Coordinates of C-alpha atoms and ligand atoms in Angstrom, one line a residue:
M1 CA 28.9 0.1 29.4
A2 CA 30.3 1.8 26.3
F3 CA 28.4 0.8 23.1
D4 CA 29.6 1.0 19.5
Y5 CA 26.5 3.0 18.6
D6 CA 23.6 4.8 20.2
L7 CA 21.2 3.1 17.7
F8 CA 21.4 0.2 15.4
V9 CA 18.6 0.0 12.8
I10 CA 17.9 -3.3 11.1
G11 CA 16.2 -2.6 7.7
G12 CA 16.7 0.3 5.3
G13 CA 13.0 0.7 4.3
S14 CA 10.6 3.5 4.9
G15 CA 10.5 3.2 8.8
G16 CA 14.2 2.4 9.4
V17 CA 15.6 5.1 7.1
R18 CA 13.4 7.8 8.6
A19 CA 14.3 6.7 12.2
A20 CA 18.1 6.6 11.4
R21 CA 18.1 10.0 9.7
I22 CA 16.1 11.8 12.4
A23 CA 18.1 10.1 15.3
A24 CA 21.5 11.0 13.7
G25 CA 20.8 14.1 11.7
E26 CA 18.4 15.9 14.1
H27 CA 19.2 14.5 17.5
G28 CA 23.0 13.9 17.1
A29 CA 22.9 10.2 17.9
K30 CA 25.6 7.8 16.6
V31 CA 23.6 5.5 14.3
A32 CA 24.3 2.5 12.1
L33 CA 21.9 0.8 9.8
A34 CA 22.0 -2.6 8.1
E35 CA 20.2 -3.4 4.9
Q36 CA 20.4 -6.9 3.3
D37 CA 19.0 -5.9 -0.1
R38 CA 18.5 -2.5 -1.8
M39 CA 18.2 0.7 0.2
G40 CA 14.7 2.1 0.3
G41 CA 12.9 -1.1 1.1
T42 CA 9.6 -2.3 -0.2
C43 CA 8.1 1.1 -1.0
V44 CA 10.9 2.3 -3.2
I45 CA 12.2 -0.9 -4.8
R46 CA 9.2 -3.3 -5.0
G47 CA 6.1 -1.5 -3.8
C48 CA 4.4 2.0 -3.9
V49 CA 6.9 3.7 -6.2
P50 CA 7.4 1.2 -9.1
K51 CA 3.7 0.3 -8.8
K52 CA 2.5 3.9 -9.2
L53 CA 4.8 4.3 -12.2
M54 CA 3.2 1.2 -13.6
V55 CA -0.3 2.7 -12.9
F56 CA 0.7 5.7 -14.9
A57 CA 2.1 3.6 -17.7
S58 CA -1.1 1.5 -17.9
S59 CA -3.4 4.6 -18.0
F60 CA -2.3 5.7 -21.5
R61 CA -4.3 3.2 -23.5
D62 CA -7.6 4.6 -22.2
G63 CA -6.0 8.1 -22.2
L64 CA -5.3 7.8 -25.9
A65 CA -8.9 6.6 -26.6
E66 CA -10.1 9.6 -24.7
A67 CA -7.7 11.9 -26.6
R68 CA -9.3 10.7 -29.9
A69 CA -12.8 11.5 -28.5
Y70 CA -11.5 15.0 -27.8
G71 CA -10.4 15.5 -31.4
W72 CA -6.8 14.5 -31.3
D73 CA -5.4 12.4 -34.0
A74 CA -3.8 10.0 -31.6
S75 CA -3.1 6.3 -31.9
A76 CA -1.4 3.9 -29.6
G77 CA 1.2 1.5 -31.0
G78 CA 2.0 -1.4 -28.8
F79 CA 3.1 -1.0 -25.3
D80 CA 6.9 -1.5 -25.1
W81 CA 7.5 -3.2 -21.8
P82 CA 11.3 -3.5 -22.1
A83 CA 11.6 0.3 -22.9
F84 CA 9.4 1.1 -19.9
R85 CA 11.3 -1.3 -17.6
S86 CA 14.7 0.2 -18.4
R87 CA 13.4 3.6 -17.5
L88 CA 11.8 2.2 -14.4
D89 CA 15.1 0.5 -13.4
A90 CA 17.0 3.8 -13.9
E91 CA 14.5 5.7 -11.7
L92 CA 14.8 3.1 -8.9
D93 CA 18.6 3.3 -9.1
R94 CA 18.3 7.1 -8.8
L95 CA 15.9 6.9 -5.8
E96 CA 18.1 4.3 -4.1
A97 CA 21.1 6.7 -4.5
V98 CA 19.0 9.5 -3.0
Y99 CA 18.2 7.3 0.1
R100 CA 21.9 6.4 0.5
S101 CA 23.1 10.0 0.2
G102 CA 20.4 11.1 2.7
L103 CA 21.8 8.6 5.2
A104 CA 25.4 9.6 4.5
A105 CA 24.5 13.3 4.9
A106 CA 22.9 12.6 8.3
G107 CA 26.1 10.7 9.4
V108 CA 24.6 7.2 9.5
T109 CA 27.0 4.3 9.0
V110 CA 25.5 1.8 6.5
F111 CA 26.3 -1.9 6.5
D112 CA 25.1 -3.7 3.4
A113 CA 24.5 -7.0 5.1
R114 CA 21.8 -9.0 6.8
A115 CA 21.7 -8.4 10.6
T116 CA 20.3 -10.5 13.4
V117 CA 19.8 -9.8 17.1
E118 CA 22.2 -11.5 19.5
D119 CA 20.9 -10.0 22.7
A120 CA 19.3 -6.8 24.1
H121 CA 22.3 -4.7 22.9
C122 CA 24.1 -6.7 20.3
V123 CA 23.6 -7.2 16.6
R124 CA 25.4 -9.7 14.4
L125 CA 26.1 -9.0 10.8
A126 CA 26.2 -11.7 8.1
T127 CA 29.8 -10.7 7.6
G128 CA 30.4 -12.3 11.1
R129 CA 31.0 -9.0 12.9
S130 CA 29.1 -8.2 16.1
V131 CA 28.2 -4.6 16.9
T132 CA 26.8 -3.2 20.1
A133 CA 24.2 -0.5 20.5
R134 CA 22.3 1.2 23.4
H135 CA 19.1 0.8 21.3
I136 CA 18.1 -1.5 18.5
L137 CA 15.3 -0.8 16.1
I138 CA 13.7 -3.6 14.1
A139 CA 12.4 -2.3 10.8
T140 CA 12.6 -5.4 8.7
G141 CA 9.2 -5.0 7.0
G142 CA 7.3 -7.9 5.5
R143 CA 7.3 -10.2 2.5
P144 CA 4.6 -11.8 0.3
F145 CA 3.0 -15.0 1.6
V146 CA 2.4 -17.8 -0.8
P147 CA 0.8 -21.1 0.1
E148 CA 3.2 -24.0 -0.1
A149 CA 1.7 -25.9 -3.0
A150 CA 1.6 -22.7 -5.1
A151 CA 5.2 -21.9 -4.2
R152 CA 6.3 -25.3 -5.3
A153 CA 4.6 -24.6 -8.7
G154 CA 6.8 -21.6 -9.1
V155 CA 4.1 -18.9 -9.1
L156 CA 5.1 -15.2 -9.0
T157 CA 4.6 -12.6 -6.3
S158 CA 4.3 -8.8 -6.6
N159 CA 8.1 -8.7 -6.2
D160 CA 8.6 -10.5 -9.5
I161 CA 6.2 -8.3 -11.6
F162 CA 8.7 -5.4 -11.7
R163 CA 11.4 -7.7 -13.0
L164 CA 9.5 -9.6 -15.7
P165 CA 11.7 -9.7 -18.9
A166 CA 8.5 -9.6 -21.0
L167 CA 4.8 -9.1 -20.4
P168 CA 2.8 -12.4 -20.6
R169 CA -0.2 -12.5 -22.9
S170 CA -2.4 -13.7 -20.0
V171 CA -2.1 -13.7 -16.3
L172 CA -4.0 -15.2 -13.4
I173 CA -3.9 -13.1 -10.2
V174 CA -4.9 -14.8 -7.0
G175 CA -6.1 -12.7 -4.1
G176 CA -8.5 -9.9 -3.5
G177 CA -6.5 -7.4 -1.5
F178 CA -5.4 -4.0 -2.7
I179 CA -2.1 -5.3 -4.2
A180 CA -4.0 -8.0 -6.2
C181 CA -6.6 -5.5 -7.4
E182 CA -4.0 -2.9 -8.4
F183 CA -2.0 -5.3 -10.4
A184 CA -5.1 -6.7 -12.1
C185 CA -5.9 -3.2 -13.3
I186 CA -2.3 -2.3 -14.2
L187 CA -1.8 -5.4 -16.3
N188 CA -5.2 -5.1 -17.9
G189 CA -4.3 -1.5 -18.9
M190 CA -1.1 -2.7 -20.4
G191 CA -3.0 -5.1 -22.7
V192 CA -2.5 -8.4 -20.7
K193 CA -5.6 -10.6 -20.5
V194 CA -6.3 -10.7 -16.8
T195 CA -8.2 -13.3 -14.7
Q196 CA -8.5 -12.7 -11.0
L197 CA -9.6 -15.3 -8.5
Y198 CA -10.6 -14.4 -4.9
R199 CA -11.9 -17.0 -2.5
G200 CA -13.9 -14.4 -0.5
G201 CA -17.3 -13.0 -1.4
Q202 CA -16.0 -9.6 -2.6
I203 CA -12.6 -8.0 -3.2
L204 CA -11.0 -5.4 -0.9
R205 CA -12.1 -6.9 2.4
G206 CA -12.2 -4.4 5.2
F207 CA -13.1 -1.4 3.0
D208 CA -16.6 0.1 2.6
N209 CA -18.9 -2.4 1.0
E210 CA -20.6 0.0 -1.4
A211 CA -17.2 1.2 -2.6
R212 CA -15.9 -2.4 -2.9
D213 CA -18.9 -3.3 -5.2
H214 CA -18.3 -0.2 -7.2
V215 CA -14.6 -1.0 -7.8
A216 CA -15.4 -4.6 -8.7
E217 CA -18.1 -3.6 -11.2
H218 CA -15.7 -1.3 -13.0
M219 CA -12.9 -3.8 -13.0
R220 CA -15.2 -6.3 -14.7
A221 CA -16.5 -3.7 -17.1
A222 CA -12.8 -3.0 -18.1
G223 CA -12.5 -6.6 -19.1
I224 CA -11.0 -8.3 -16.1
D225 CA -12.4 -11.7 -15.5
L226 CA -12.9 -11.3 -11.8
R227 CA -14.3 -14.4 -10.1
T228 CA -15.1 -14.1 -6.4
G229 CA -15.9 -17.1 -4.2
C230 CA -13.4 -19.0 -6.2
D231 CA -9.8 -20.2 -5.5
V232 CA -7.1 -22.2 -7.2
A233 CA -7.7 -26.0 -6.8
S234 CA -4.4 -27.0 -8.5
V235 CA -1.6 -25.3 -10.5
G236 CA 0.9 -27.1 -12.6
T237 CA 3.6 -26.1 -15.0
V238 CA 3.1 -26.5 -18.8
E239 CA 5.2 -25.2 -21.7
A240 CA 3.1 -22.2 -22.3
G241 CA 3.0 -21.2 -18.6
A242 CA 0.8 -22.7 -15.9
R243 CA -2.3 -24.9 -16.1
V244 CA -4.7 -23.9 -13.4
V245 CA -7.8 -25.7 -12.2
A246 CA -10.1 -23.4 -10.2
T247 CA -12.5 -24.5 -7.5
D248 CA -15.5 -23.7 -9.7
G249 CA -14.2 -26.4 -12.1
Q250 CA -12.9 -24.1 -14.8
E251 CA -9.5 -25.0 -16.2
A252 CA -7.2 -22.7 -18.2
V253 CA -3.6 -22.1 -19.1
F254 CA -2.1 -18.7 -18.2
G255 CA 1.2 -17.2 -19.2
K256 CA 1.9 -16.3 -15.6
V257 CA 0.3 -16.8 -12.2
V258 CA 0.8 -14.2 -9.6
Y259 CA -0.2 -14.8 -6.0
A260 CA -1.1 -11.7 -4.0
T261 CA -2.5 -13.6 -1.0
G262 CA -1.2 -11.5 1.8
R263 CA 2.1 -10.5 3.5
V264 CA 3.9 -11.8 6.6
P265 CA 6.3 -9.9 8.9
N266 CA 10.0 -10.5 8.3
T267 CA 11.0 -11.9 11.7
E268 CA 12.1 -15.4 10.8
G269 CA 15.6 -16.2 12.0
L270 CA 16.1 -12.7 13.4
G271 CA 16.9 -14.0 16.9
L272 CA 14.2 -12.0 18.4
E273 CA 12.5 -14.6 20.6
A274 CA 15.8 -15.8 22.0
A275 CA 16.6 -12.2 23.0
G276 CA 13.3 -11.9 24.8
V277 CA 11.2 -10.0 22.2
K278 CA 7.6 -11.2 22.0
L279 CA 6.1 -12.2 18.7
G280 CA 2.4 -12.4 17.8
Q281 CA 0.5 -15.1 16.0
R282 CA 1.6 -14.0 12.6
G283 CA 5.2 -13.5 13.6
E284 CA 4.8 -9.8 14.1
V285 CA 6.8 -8.0 16.7
V286 CA 4.5 -7.0 19.6
V287 CA 5.1 -3.4 20.6
D288 CA 3.4 -0.9 22.9
E289 CA 2.2 2.6 21.9
W290 CA 5.8 3.8 21.9
S291 CA 6.9 1.0 19.5
Q292 CA 8.8 -0.5 22.4
T293 CA 9.1 -4.3 22.5
A294 CA 9.2 -6.6 25.6
V295 CA 12.9 -5.9 25.8
P296 CA 13.2 -2.2 26.8
S297 CA 16.3 -1.5 24.5
I298 CA 14.6 -3.0 21.4
Y299 CA 12.0 -1.1 19.5
A300 CA 10.2 -2.0 16.2
V301 CA 8.4 0.1 13.6
G302 CA 6.6 -0.4 10.3
D303 CA 5.2 -3.6 8.6
V304 CA 7.2 -5.9 10.9
T305 CA 4.8 -4.8 13.7
D306 CA 1.7 -5.5 11.5
R307 CA -0.3 -2.5 12.7
I308 CA -1.2 -0.5 9.6
N309 CA 1.0 -1.6 6.8
L310 CA 1.5 1.6 4.8
T311 CA 4.5 3.7 4.0
P312 CA 3.4 6.9 5.7
V313 CA 2.6 5.0 8.8
A314 CA 6.0 3.3 8.9
I315 CA 7.6 6.7 8.4
R316 CA 5.6 8.3 11.2
E317 CA 6.4 5.4 13.6
G318 CA 10.1 5.7 12.8
H319 CA 10.1 9.5 13.3
A320 CA 8.2 9.2 16.5
F321 CA 10.6 6.6 17.8
A322 CA 13.6 8.8 17.1
D323 CA 12.0 11.9 18.7
T324 CA 10.9 10.0 21.7
V325 CA 14.2 8.1 22.4
F326 CA 16.8 10.6 21.1
G327 CA 15.1 13.9 21.0
A328 CA 13.6 13.9 24.5
R329 CA 10.2 14.7 22.9
P330 CA 7.8 11.8 23.5
V331 CA 5.5 11.3 20.5
K332 CA 2.9 8.6 20.1
V333 CA 1.6 7.8 16.6
D334 CA -2.2 8.1 16.2
H335 CA -3.3 5.1 14.2
G336 CA -6.8 6.3 13.8
L337 CA -8.1 8.1 10.7
V338 CA -5.3 7.0 8.4
P339 CA -6.3 7.9 4.8
T340 CA -5.3 5.6 2.0
A341 CA -5.8 5.0 -1.7
V342 CA -6.2 1.9 -3.8
F343 CA -4.8 2.5 -7.2
T344 CA -7.3 0.5 -9.2
R345 CA -8.9 1.9 -12.2
P346 CA -10.9 3.9 -11.2
E347 CA -9.0 4.9 -8.1
F348 CA -10.4 4.4 -4.6
G349 CA -9.6 6.8 -1.8
T350 CA -10.9 6.3 1.7
V351 CA -10.6 7.6 5.3
G352 CA -12.4 6.9 8.5
L353 CA -15.2 4.4 9.2
T354 CA -16.9 2.2 6.6
E355 CA -20.7 2.5 6.6
E356 CA -20.8 -1.0 8.2
D357 CA -18.5 -0.1 11.1
A358 CA -20.1 3.2 11.7
R359 CA -23.6 1.6 11.9
A360 CA -22.3 -0.9 14.4
A361 CA -21.1 2.0 16.5
G362 CA -24.3 4.1 16.5
P363 CA -27.0 5.8 14.4
V364 CA -25.7 7.2 11.1
E365 CA -26.8 9.0 8.0
V366 CA -25.3 8.1 4.7
Y367 CA -24.9 10.6 1.9
A368 CA -23.9 9.1 -1.4
T369 CA -24.0 9.8 -5.1
T370 CA -22.8 8.2 -8.3
F371 CA -22.4 10.2 -11.5
R372 CA -20.6 10.2 -14.8
P373 CA -17.5 12.4 -14.5
M374 CA -17.6 15.2 -17.2
R375 CA -14.3 14.2 -18.7
S376 CA -15.1 10.5 -19.4
A377 CA -18.8 11.2 -20.2
F378 CA -17.7 13.5 -23.0
A379 CA -15.5 10.7 -24.3
G380 CA -18.4 8.3 -24.3
R381 CA -17.1 6.2 -21.5
P382 CA -19.6 4.5 -19.1
D383 CA -17.5 5.1 -15.9
R384 CA -19.3 6.3 -12.9
A385 CA -17.8 8.0 -9.9
L386 CA -18.9 7.3 -6.3
M387 CA -18.7 9.9 -3.5
K388 CA -19.9 9.0 -0.1
L389 CA -20.0 10.5 3.4
V390 CA -20.9 8.5 6.5
V391 CA -22.2 10.9 9.2
A392 CA -23.0 10.4 12.9
A393 CA -26.7 11.1 13.3
D394 CA -26.2 12.7 16.7
T395 CA -23.0 14.7 16.5
R396 CA -23.2 15.3 12.7
R397 CA -19.5 14.6 12.5
V398 CA -18.3 13.0 9.3
L399 CA -17.0 9.6 10.3
G400 CA -16.0 8.3 6.9
C401 CA -15.4 9.4 3.4
H402 CA -15.2 7.0 0.4
I403 CA -14.4 8.1 -3.1
V404 CA -14.2 6.0 -6.2
A405 CA -13.1 8.2 -9.1
P406 CA -10.1 9.3 -11.1
E407 CA -7.6 11.0 -8.7
A408 CA -9.5 9.8 -5.6
G409 CA -6.2 9.5 -3.8
E410 CA -5.5 13.2 -4.3
M411 CA -9.0 14.1 -3.1
I412 CA -9.1 11.9 0.0
Q413 CA -5.8 13.4 1.3
L414 CA -7.6 16.8 1.7
A415 CA -10.9 15.4 2.9
A416 CA -8.8 13.6 5.6
V417 CA -7.6 17.0 7.0
A418 CA -11.2 18.2 7.5
I419 CA -12.4 14.9 8.9
G420 CA -9.4 14.7 11.3
M421 CA -10.3 18.2 12.5
G422 CA -13.8 16.9 13.4
A423 CA -15.7 18.4 10.5
T424 CA -19.5 18.0 10.6
K425 CA -21.7 17.5 7.6
E426 CA -22.8 21.1 8.0
D427 CA -19.1 22.2 7.7
F428 CA -18.9 20.3 4.4
D429 CA -22.2 22.0 3.3
R430 CA -21.0 25.4 4.2
T431 CA -18.0 25.0 2.0
V432 CA -18.5 26.6 -1.4
A433 CA -18.1 24.2 -4.3
V434 CA -15.2 24.4 -6.8
H435 CA -16.8 24.2 -10.2
P436 CA -16.6 22.2 -12.4
V437 CA -14.7 19.4 -10.6
M438 CA -15.7 16.0 -9.3
A439 CA -15.0 16.8 -5.7
E440 CA -17.7 19.5 -5.6
E441 CA -20.2 16.6 -5.2
L442 CA -18.8 16.2 -1.6
V443 CA -20.1 19.6 -0.6
T444 CA -23.4 19.4 -2.4
L445 CA -24.8 16.1 -1.0
R446 CA -28.2 17.4 0.2
K447 CA -30.3 14.4 1.4
P448 CA -29.2 11.2 3.1
V449 CA -29.7 8.1 0.9
R450 CA -30.0 5.9 4.0
S451 CA -30.2 6.3 7.7
A452 CA -30.1 3.7 10.5
Ligands
LIG1 P1 10.2 -2.2 4.2 O1 10.0 -1.1 3.4 O2 9.7 -3.6 3.8 O3 11.7 -2.3 4.6 C1 12.3 -3.3 5.3 C2 13.7 -3.5 4.8 O4 14.4 -4.4 5.7 C3 13.9 -4.1 3.5 O5 14.6 -3.3 2.6 C4 14.5 -5.5 3.8 O6 15.4 -5.9 2.7 C5 15.3 -5.2 5.0 N1 15.6 -6.3 5.9 C6 14.7 -7.3 6.3 N2 15.4 -8.2 7.1 C7 16.6 -7.7 7.3 C8 17.7 -8.1 8.0 N3 17.7 -9.2 8.8 N4 18.9 -7.4 7.9 C9 19.0 -6.3 7.1 N5 17.9 -5.9 6.4 C10 16.8 -6.6 6.5 N6 2.0 1.6 1.0 C11 1.5 2.8 0.8 O7 1.4 3.6 1.7 N7 1.0 3.1 -0.4 C12 1.1 2.3 -1.5 O8 0.6 2.6 -2.6 C13 1.7 1.0 -1.3 N8 1.8 0.2 -2.3 C14 2.4 -1.0 -2.1 C15 2.5 -1.9 -3.2 C16 3.1 -3.1 -3.0 C17 3.2 -4.1 -4.2 C18 3.6 -3.5 -1.8 C19 4.3 -4.9 -1.6 C20 3.5 -2.7 -0.7 C21 2.9 -1.4 -0.9 N9 2.7 -0.5 0.2 C22 2.1 0.7 0.0 C23 3.2 -0.9 1.6 C24 4.6 -0.2 1.9 O9 5.5 -0.6 0.9 C25 5.1 -0.7 3.2 O10 4.1 -0.4 4.2 C26 6.3 0.0 3.7 O11 7.4 -0.2 2.7 C27 6.8 -0.5 5.0 O12 8.0 0.0 5.4 P2 9.0 -0.7 6.4 O13 10.1 0.2 6.7 O14 8.2 -1.3 7.5 O15 9.5 -2.0 5.7

């Protein structure tokens, strides 16, 4: 049977764009891609990129205070959100154009429309047109999940923060995951009074416990009213914003309420189940190690598969799919040892096993230190950095590295190379320190603080 395309990609985010570009540009496939919103997807338009730019913007208040301590005659006026936002919008327009021109250069046909799956080889566009393809790739990502009652009260999600016409004076952030914590720190840095409620015992569930405690302590010290073990009991609209009653009985009015209570895969109404594609409990597309679904011609990559929901992982999966299916070069993505950073203040970089998971797997030695980084200590700031290595007692291999410090994301990227190569504690010890930098602590950790 002759198909219109070799590959039809649904979703122009990190995973879909990479798959389309590699399949068409490197392997010569005839490729089309449908995007219902803006090209670039979550990461570029309403995730990693605008968020990181907001992290930068929010860091200058402390930076200016530090500058004064270093002798500069510097003072901050107010933070001009509309001025920042118009530059941010322009940057996102620029990046979207880069994504579009990359697809055009690779010869990918783009449809600016929602697409749904009709059957194993057919996609229907919202324009009414049907298109056939030998392979279909589902790369539709995910979206914020908001409980029904909160949604009825008109609360915001992370998507809305980038589009706020003005910054509120106060905000309530609900949730304890990395997105909730990052926005709490960003808005706090921009001068907004931040309260954060999280129903669990500690923020950043799933990460190393000692690092979670360290981040939480610094967030509180920075002035964020972080209340764990506490949720929203009710939320209602008032003239000044939203009146919220918390489960601890406290009641307050906030300019805005932001729910960052998790994300769900975008599979609703896609026609996947009718086509024979299996979905999991959260609505995620179930795939095998090749990202292939229960229908052999349909694959899925990225957040819609709910494996590890990070941009570099979606990109890897999209690339591996294109190489496997169109490049005759079978590639599986290794989902172990994925490094990541949480852009709180201070930043948190992590790779490998938490101390808790490592202990459950076998005997470990834990090497950790906290110290005042030179730069902030000089400025009289109380911040402390945490550097931690979790080491297998028998093989001496470093199983996990957890860093809470300024620029921890930059540091963990490099530590991940060594740990991925199987570095032992003695390999770290053999490495000569760079002085004076924070990361030298990683190669000068002499004695375990705990072993079990
Ligand atoms: P997406 O990027 O979500 O792209 C999916 C695309 O499909 C979207 O453009 C959507 O409009 C489109 N689409 C959906 N349905 C259809 C349809 N039926 N027809 C046509 N188009 C459709 N990751 C990191 O690695 N580092 C970070 O610092 C980081 N920060 C983040 C901050 C925030 C606030 C958020 C929300 C996420 C962040 N992430 C981060 C996660 C990262 O953005 C995602 O893992 C990544 O974007 C997933 O890529 P994807 O291709 O799977 O999906």
